[in-house]
mmCIF file with all atom_site columns, C-alpha atoms in Angstrom:
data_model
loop_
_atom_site.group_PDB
_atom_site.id
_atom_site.type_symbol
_atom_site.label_atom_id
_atom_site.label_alt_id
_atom_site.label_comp_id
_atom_site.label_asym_id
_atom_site.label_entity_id
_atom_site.label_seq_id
_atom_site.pdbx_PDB_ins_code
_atom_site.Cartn_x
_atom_site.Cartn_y
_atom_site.Cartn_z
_atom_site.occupancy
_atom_site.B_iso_or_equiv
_atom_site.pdbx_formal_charge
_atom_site.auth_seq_id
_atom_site.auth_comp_id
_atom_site.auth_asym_id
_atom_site.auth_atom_id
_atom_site.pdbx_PDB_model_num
ATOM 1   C CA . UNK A 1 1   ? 1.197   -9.413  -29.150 1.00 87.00 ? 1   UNK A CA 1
ATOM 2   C CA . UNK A 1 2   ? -1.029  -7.991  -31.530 1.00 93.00 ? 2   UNK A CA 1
ATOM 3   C CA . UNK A 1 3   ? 0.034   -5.049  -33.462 1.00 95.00 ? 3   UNK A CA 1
ATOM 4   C CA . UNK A 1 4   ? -1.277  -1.719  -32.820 1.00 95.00 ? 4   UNK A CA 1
ATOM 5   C CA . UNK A 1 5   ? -0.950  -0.516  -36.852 1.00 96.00 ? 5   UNK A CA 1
ATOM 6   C CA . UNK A 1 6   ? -1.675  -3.790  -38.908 1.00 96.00 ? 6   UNK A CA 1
ATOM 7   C CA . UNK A 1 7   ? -3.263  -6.314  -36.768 1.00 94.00 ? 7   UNK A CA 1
ATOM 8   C CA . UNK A 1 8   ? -1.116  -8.912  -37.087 1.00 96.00 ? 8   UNK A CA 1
ATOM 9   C CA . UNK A 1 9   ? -0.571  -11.117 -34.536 1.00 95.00 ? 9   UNK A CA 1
ATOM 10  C CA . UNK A 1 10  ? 3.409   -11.723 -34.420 1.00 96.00 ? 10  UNK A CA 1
ATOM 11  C CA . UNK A 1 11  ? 5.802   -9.644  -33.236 1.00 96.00 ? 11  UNK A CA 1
ATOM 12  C CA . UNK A 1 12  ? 9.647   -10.214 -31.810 1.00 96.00 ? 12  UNK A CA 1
ATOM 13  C CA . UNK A 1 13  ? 10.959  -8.256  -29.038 1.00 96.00 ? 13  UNK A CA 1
ATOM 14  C CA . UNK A 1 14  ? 14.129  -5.565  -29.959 1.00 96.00 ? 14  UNK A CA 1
ATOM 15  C CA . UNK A 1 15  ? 14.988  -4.644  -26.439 1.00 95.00 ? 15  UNK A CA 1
ATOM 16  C CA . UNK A 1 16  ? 13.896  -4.964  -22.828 1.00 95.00 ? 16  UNK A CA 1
ATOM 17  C CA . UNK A 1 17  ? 14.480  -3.135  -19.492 1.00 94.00 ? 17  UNK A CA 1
ATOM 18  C CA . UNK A 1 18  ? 13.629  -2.206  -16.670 1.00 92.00 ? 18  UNK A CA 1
ATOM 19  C CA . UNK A 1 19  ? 10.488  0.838   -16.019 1.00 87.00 ? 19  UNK A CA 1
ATOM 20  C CA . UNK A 1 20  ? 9.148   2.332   -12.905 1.00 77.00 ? 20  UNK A CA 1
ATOM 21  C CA . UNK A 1 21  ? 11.443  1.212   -10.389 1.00 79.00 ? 21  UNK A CA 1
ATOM 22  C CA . UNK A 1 22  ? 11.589  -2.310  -11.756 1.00 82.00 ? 22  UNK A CA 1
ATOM 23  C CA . UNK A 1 23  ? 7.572   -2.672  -11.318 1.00 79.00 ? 23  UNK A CA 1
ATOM 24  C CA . UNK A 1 24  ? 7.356   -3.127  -14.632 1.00 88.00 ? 24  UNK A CA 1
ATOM 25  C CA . UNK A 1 25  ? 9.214   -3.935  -18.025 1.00 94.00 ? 25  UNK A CA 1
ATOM 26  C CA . UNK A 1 26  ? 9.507   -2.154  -20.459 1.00 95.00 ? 26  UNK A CA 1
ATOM 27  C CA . UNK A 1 27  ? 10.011  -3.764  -24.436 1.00 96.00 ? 27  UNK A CA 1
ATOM 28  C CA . UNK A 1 28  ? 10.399  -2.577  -28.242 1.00 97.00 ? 28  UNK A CA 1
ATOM 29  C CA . UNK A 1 29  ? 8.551   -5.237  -30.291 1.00 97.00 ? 29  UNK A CA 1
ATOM 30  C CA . UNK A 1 30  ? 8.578   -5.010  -34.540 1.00 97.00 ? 30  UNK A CA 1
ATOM 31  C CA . UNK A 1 31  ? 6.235   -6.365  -35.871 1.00 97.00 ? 31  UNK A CA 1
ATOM 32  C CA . UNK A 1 32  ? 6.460   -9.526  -38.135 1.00 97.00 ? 32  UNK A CA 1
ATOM 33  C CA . UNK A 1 33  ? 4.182   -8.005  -41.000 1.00 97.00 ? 33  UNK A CA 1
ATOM 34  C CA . UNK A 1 34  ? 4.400   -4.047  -41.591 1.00 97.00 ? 34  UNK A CA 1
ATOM 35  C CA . UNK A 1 35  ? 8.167   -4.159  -39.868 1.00 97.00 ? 35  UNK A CA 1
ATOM 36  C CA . UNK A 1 36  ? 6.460   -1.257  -37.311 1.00 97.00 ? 36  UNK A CA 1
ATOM 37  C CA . UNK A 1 37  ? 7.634   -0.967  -33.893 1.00 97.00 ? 37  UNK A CA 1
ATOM 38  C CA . UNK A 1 38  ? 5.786   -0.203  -30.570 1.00 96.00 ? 38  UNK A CA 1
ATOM 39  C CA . UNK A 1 39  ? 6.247   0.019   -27.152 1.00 95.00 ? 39  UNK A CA 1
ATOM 40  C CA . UNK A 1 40  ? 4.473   -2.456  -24.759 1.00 94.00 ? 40  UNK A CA 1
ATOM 41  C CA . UNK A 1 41  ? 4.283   -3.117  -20.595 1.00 92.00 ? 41  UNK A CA 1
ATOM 42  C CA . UNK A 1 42  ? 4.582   -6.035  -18.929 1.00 91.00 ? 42  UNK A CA 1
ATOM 43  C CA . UNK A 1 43  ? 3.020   -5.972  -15.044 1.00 85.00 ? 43  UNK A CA 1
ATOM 44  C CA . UNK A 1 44  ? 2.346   -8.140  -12.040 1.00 80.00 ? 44  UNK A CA 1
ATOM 45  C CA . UNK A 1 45  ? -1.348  -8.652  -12.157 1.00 73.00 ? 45  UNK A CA 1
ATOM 46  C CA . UNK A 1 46  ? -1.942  -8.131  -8.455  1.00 73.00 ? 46  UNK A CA 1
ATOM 47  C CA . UNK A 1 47  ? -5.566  -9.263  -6.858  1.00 77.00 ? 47  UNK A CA 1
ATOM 48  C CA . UNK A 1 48  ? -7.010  -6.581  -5.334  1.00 87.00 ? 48  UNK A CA 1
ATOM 49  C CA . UNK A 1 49  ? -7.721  -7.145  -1.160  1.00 92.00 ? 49  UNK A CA 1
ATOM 50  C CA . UNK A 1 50  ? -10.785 -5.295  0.072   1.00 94.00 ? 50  UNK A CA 1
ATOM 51  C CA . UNK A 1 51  ? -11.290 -4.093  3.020   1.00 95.00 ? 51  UNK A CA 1
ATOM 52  C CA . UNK A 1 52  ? -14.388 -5.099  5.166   1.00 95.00 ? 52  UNK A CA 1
ATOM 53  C CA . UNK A 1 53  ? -15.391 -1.949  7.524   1.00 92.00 ? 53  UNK A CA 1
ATOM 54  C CA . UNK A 1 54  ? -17.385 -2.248  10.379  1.00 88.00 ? 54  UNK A CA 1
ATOM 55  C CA . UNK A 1 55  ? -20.730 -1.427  9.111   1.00 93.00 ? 55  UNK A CA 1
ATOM 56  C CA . UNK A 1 56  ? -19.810 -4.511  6.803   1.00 92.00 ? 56  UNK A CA 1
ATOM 57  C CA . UNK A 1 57  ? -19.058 -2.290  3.900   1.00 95.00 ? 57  UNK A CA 1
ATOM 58  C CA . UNK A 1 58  ? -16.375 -3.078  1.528   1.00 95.00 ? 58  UNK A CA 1
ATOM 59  C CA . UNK A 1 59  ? -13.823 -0.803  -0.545  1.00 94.00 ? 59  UNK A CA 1
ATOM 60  C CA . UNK A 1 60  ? -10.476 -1.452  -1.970  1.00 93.00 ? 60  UNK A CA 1
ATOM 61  C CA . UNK A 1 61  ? -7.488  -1.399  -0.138  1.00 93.00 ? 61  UNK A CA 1
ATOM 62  C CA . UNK A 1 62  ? -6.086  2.323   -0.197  1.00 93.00 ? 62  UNK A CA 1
ATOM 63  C CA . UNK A 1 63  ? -2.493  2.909   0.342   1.00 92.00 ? 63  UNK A CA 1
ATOM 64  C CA . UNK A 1 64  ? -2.573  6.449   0.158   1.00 94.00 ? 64  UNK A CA 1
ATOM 65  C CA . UNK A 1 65  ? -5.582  6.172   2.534   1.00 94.00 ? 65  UNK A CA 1
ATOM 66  C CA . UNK A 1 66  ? -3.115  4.490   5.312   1.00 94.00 ? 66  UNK A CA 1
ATOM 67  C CA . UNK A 1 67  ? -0.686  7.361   4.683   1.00 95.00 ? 67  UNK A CA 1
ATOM 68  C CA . UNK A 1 68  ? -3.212  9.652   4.862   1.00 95.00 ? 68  UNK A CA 1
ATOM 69  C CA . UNK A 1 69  ? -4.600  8.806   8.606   1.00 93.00 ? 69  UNK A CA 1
ATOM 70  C CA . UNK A 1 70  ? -0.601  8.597   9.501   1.00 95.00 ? 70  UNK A CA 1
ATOM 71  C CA . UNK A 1 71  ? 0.702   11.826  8.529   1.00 95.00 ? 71  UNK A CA 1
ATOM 72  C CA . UNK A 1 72  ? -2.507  13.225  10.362  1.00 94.00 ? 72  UNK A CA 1
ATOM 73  C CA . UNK A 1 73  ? -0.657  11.484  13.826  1.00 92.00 ? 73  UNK A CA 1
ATOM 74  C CA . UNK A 1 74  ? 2.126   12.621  13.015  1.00 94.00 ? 74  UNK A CA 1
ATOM 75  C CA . UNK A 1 75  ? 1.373   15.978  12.481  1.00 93.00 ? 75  UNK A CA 1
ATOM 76  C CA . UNK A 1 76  ? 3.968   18.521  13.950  1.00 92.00 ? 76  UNK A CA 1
ATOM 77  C CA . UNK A 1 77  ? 6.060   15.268  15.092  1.00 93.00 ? 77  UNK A CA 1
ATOM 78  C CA . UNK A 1 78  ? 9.869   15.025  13.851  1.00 94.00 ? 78  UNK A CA 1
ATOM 79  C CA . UNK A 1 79  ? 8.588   11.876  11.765  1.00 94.00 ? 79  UNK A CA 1
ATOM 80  C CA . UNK A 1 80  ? 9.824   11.562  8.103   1.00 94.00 ? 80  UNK A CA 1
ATOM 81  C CA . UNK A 1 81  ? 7.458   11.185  5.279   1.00 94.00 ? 81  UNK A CA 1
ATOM 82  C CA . UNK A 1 82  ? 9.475   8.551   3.907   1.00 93.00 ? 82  UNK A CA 1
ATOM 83  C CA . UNK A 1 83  ? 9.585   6.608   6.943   1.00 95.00 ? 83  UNK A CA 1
ATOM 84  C CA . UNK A 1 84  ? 5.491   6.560   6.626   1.00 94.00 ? 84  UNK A CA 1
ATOM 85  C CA . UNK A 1 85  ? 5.579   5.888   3.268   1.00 94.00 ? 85  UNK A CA 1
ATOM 86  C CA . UNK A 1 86  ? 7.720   2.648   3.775   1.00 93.00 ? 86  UNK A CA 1
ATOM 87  C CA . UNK A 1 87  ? 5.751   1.950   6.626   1.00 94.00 ? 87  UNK A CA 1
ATOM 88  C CA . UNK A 1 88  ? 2.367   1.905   4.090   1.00 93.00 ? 88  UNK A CA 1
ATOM 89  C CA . UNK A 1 89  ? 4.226   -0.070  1.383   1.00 90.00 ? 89  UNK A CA 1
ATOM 90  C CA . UNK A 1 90  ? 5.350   -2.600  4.182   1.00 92.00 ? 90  UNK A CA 1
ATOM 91  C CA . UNK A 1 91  ? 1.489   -2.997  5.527   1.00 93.00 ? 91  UNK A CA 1
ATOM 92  C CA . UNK A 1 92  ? 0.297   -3.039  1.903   1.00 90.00 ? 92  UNK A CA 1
ATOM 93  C CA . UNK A 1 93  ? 2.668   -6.051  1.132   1.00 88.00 ? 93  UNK A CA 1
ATOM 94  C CA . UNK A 1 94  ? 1.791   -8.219  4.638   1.00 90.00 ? 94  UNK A CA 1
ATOM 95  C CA . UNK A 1 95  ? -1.390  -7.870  3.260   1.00 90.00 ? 95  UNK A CA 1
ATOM 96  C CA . UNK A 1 96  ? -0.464  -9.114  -0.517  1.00 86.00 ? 96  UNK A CA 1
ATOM 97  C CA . UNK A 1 97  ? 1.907   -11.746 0.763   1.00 86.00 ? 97  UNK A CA 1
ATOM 98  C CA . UNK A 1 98  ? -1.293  -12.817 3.314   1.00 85.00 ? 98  UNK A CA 1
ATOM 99  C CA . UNK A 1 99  ? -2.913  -14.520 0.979   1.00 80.00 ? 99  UNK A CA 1
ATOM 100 C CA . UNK A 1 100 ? -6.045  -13.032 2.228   1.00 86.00 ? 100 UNK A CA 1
ATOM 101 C CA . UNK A 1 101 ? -8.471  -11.789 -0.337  1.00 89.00 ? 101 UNK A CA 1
ATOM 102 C CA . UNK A 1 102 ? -10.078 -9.988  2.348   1.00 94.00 ? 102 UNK A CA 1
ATOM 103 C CA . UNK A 1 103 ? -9.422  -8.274  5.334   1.00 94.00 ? 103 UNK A CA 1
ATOM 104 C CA . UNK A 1 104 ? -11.031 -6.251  8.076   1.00 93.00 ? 104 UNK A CA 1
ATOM 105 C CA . UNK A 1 105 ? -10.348 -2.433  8.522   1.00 92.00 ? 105 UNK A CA 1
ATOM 106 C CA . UNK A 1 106 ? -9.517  -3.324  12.168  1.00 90.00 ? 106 UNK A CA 1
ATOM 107 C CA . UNK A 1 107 ? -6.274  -5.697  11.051  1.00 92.00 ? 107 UNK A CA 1
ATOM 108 C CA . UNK A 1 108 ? -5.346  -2.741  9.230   1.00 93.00 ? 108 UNK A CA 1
ATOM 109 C CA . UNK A 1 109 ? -5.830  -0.542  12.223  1.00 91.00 ? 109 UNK A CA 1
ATOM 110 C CA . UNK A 1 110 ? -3.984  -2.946  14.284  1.00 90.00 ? 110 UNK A CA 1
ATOM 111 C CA . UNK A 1 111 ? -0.924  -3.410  11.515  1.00 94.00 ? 111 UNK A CA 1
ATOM 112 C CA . UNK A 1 112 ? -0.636  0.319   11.087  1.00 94.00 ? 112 UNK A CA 1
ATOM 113 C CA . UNK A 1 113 ? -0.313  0.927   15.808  1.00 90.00 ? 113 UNK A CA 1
ATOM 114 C CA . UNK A 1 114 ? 1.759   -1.821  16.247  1.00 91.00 ? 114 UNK A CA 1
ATOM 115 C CA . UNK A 1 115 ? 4.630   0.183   13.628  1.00 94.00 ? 115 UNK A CA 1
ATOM 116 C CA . UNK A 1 116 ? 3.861   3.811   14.685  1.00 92.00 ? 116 UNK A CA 1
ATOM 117 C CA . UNK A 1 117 ? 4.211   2.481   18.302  1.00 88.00 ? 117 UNK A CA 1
ATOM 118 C CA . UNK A 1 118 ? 7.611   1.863   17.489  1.00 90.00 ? 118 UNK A CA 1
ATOM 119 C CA . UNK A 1 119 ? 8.074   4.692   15.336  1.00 93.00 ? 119 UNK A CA 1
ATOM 120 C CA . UNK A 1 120 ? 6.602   7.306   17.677  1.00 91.00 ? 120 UNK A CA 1
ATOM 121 C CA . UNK A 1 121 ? 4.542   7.101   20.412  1.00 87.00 ? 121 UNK A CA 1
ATOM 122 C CA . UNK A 1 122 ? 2.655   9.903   20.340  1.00 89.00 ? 122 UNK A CA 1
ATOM 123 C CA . UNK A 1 123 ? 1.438   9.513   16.814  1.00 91.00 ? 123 UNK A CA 1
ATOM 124 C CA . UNK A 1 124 ? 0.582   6.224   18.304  1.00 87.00 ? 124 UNK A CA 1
ATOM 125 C CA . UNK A 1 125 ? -1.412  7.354   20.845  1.00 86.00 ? 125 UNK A CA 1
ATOM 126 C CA . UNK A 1 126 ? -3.136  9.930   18.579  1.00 87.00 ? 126 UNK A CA 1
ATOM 127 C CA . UNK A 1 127 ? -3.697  7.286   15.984  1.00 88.00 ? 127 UNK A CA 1
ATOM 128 C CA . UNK A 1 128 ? -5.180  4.546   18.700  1.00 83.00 ? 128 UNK A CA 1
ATOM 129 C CA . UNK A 1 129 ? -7.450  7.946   19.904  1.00 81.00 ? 129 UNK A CA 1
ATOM 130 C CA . UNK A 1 130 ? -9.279  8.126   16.513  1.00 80.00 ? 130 UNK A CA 1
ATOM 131 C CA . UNK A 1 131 ? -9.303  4.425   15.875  1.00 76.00 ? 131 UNK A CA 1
ATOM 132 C CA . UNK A 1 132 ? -10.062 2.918   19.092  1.00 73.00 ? 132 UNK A CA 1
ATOM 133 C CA . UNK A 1 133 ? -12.809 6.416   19.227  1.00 72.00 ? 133 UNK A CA 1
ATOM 134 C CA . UNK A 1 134 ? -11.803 7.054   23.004  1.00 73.00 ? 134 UNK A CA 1
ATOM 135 C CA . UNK A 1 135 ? -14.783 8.106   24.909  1.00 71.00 ? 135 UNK A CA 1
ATOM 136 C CA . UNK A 1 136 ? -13.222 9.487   27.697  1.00 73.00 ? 136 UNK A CA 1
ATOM 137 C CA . UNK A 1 137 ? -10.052 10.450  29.325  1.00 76.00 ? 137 UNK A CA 1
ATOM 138 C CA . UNK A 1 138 ? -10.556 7.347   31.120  1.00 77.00 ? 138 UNK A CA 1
ATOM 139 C CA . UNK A 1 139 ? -9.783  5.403   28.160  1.00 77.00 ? 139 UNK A CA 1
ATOM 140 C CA . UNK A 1 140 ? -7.161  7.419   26.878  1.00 74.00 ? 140 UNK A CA 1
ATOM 141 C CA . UNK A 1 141 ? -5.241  6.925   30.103  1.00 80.00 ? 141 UNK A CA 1
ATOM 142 C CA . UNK A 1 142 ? -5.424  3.123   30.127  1.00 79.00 ? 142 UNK A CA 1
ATOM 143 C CA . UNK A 1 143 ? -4.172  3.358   26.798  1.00 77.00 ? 143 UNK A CA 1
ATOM 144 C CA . UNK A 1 144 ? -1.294  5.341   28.106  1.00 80.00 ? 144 UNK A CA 1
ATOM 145 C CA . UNK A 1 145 ? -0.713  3.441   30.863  1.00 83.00 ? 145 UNK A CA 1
ATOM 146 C CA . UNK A 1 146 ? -0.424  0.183   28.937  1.00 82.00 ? 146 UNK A CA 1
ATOM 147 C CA . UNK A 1 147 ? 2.019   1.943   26.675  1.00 77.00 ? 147 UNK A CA 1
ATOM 148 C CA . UNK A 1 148 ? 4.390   3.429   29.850  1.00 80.00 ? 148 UNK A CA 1
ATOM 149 C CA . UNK A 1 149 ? 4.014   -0.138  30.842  1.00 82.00 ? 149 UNK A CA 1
ATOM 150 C CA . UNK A 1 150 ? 5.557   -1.642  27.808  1.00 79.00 ? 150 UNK A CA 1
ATOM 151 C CA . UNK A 1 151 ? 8.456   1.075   27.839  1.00 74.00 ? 151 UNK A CA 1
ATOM 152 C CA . UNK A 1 152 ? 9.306   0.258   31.412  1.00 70.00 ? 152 UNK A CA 1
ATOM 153 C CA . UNK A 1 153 ? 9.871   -3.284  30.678  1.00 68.00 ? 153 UNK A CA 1
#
């Protein structure tokens, strides 16, 4: 590691831990040289996944995007923020743990239904309204139906 005051390449490490909720660590290094210490980062370099939309577009992966479209379904529904937010970390890492470099904005659509069906099914039905874009009530009640169908099973 180079060192931020002399230059010099070497430095030993004084003390490691632990920093943002063990995403990273955190270490003291001295320098070999001037005897200087600094404070450096170490990371998970994580390959971004982009999203292909479907006027074959493509953007970055947005968490805060997912949570976004979420808390709209759930709006006025006794569903926990937390309980989205862990619900957008958990589709975030299917979609790290994939493999998949790139993905299509209806897998995430798909991912994000199939856990606020369980979840609650009116946000699910909300959610499916905007992404499926319902045309008519028509639509909107087979969508219903398919979902009384699953509960009465």
């Amino acid at each position: 590691m180079k060192c931020p005051y002399c230059g010099y390449r070497e430095s030993k490490v004084v003390d490691s831990r632990p920093a943002e909720e063990n995403s990273s660590i955190r270490r003291r290094r001295e320098c070999l040289s001037c005897f200087r210490r600094f404070t450096t980062y170490e990371t998970v370099e994580s390959v971004p996944i982009m999203v292909i939309k479907k006027d074959g577009s493509r953007q970055s992966f947005d968490r805060a995007k997912v949570l976004r479209g979420m808390i709209r379904a759930c709006e006025k529904r006794p569903v926990a923020l937390a309980t989205l937010e862990k619900i957008a970390a958990e589709i975030e890492q299917d979609l790290q743990n994939s493999m998949e470099r790139e993905v299509s904005s209806e897998a995430v659509g798909e991912r994000v239904m199939d856990r606020l069906r369980s979840v609650d099914q009116v946000a699910y039905v909300r959610f499916a309204s905007v992404y499926r874009q319902f045309k008519d009530i028509d639509t909107f009640m087979a969508e219903l139906n398919k979902l009384l169908a699953e509960s009465a099973l």
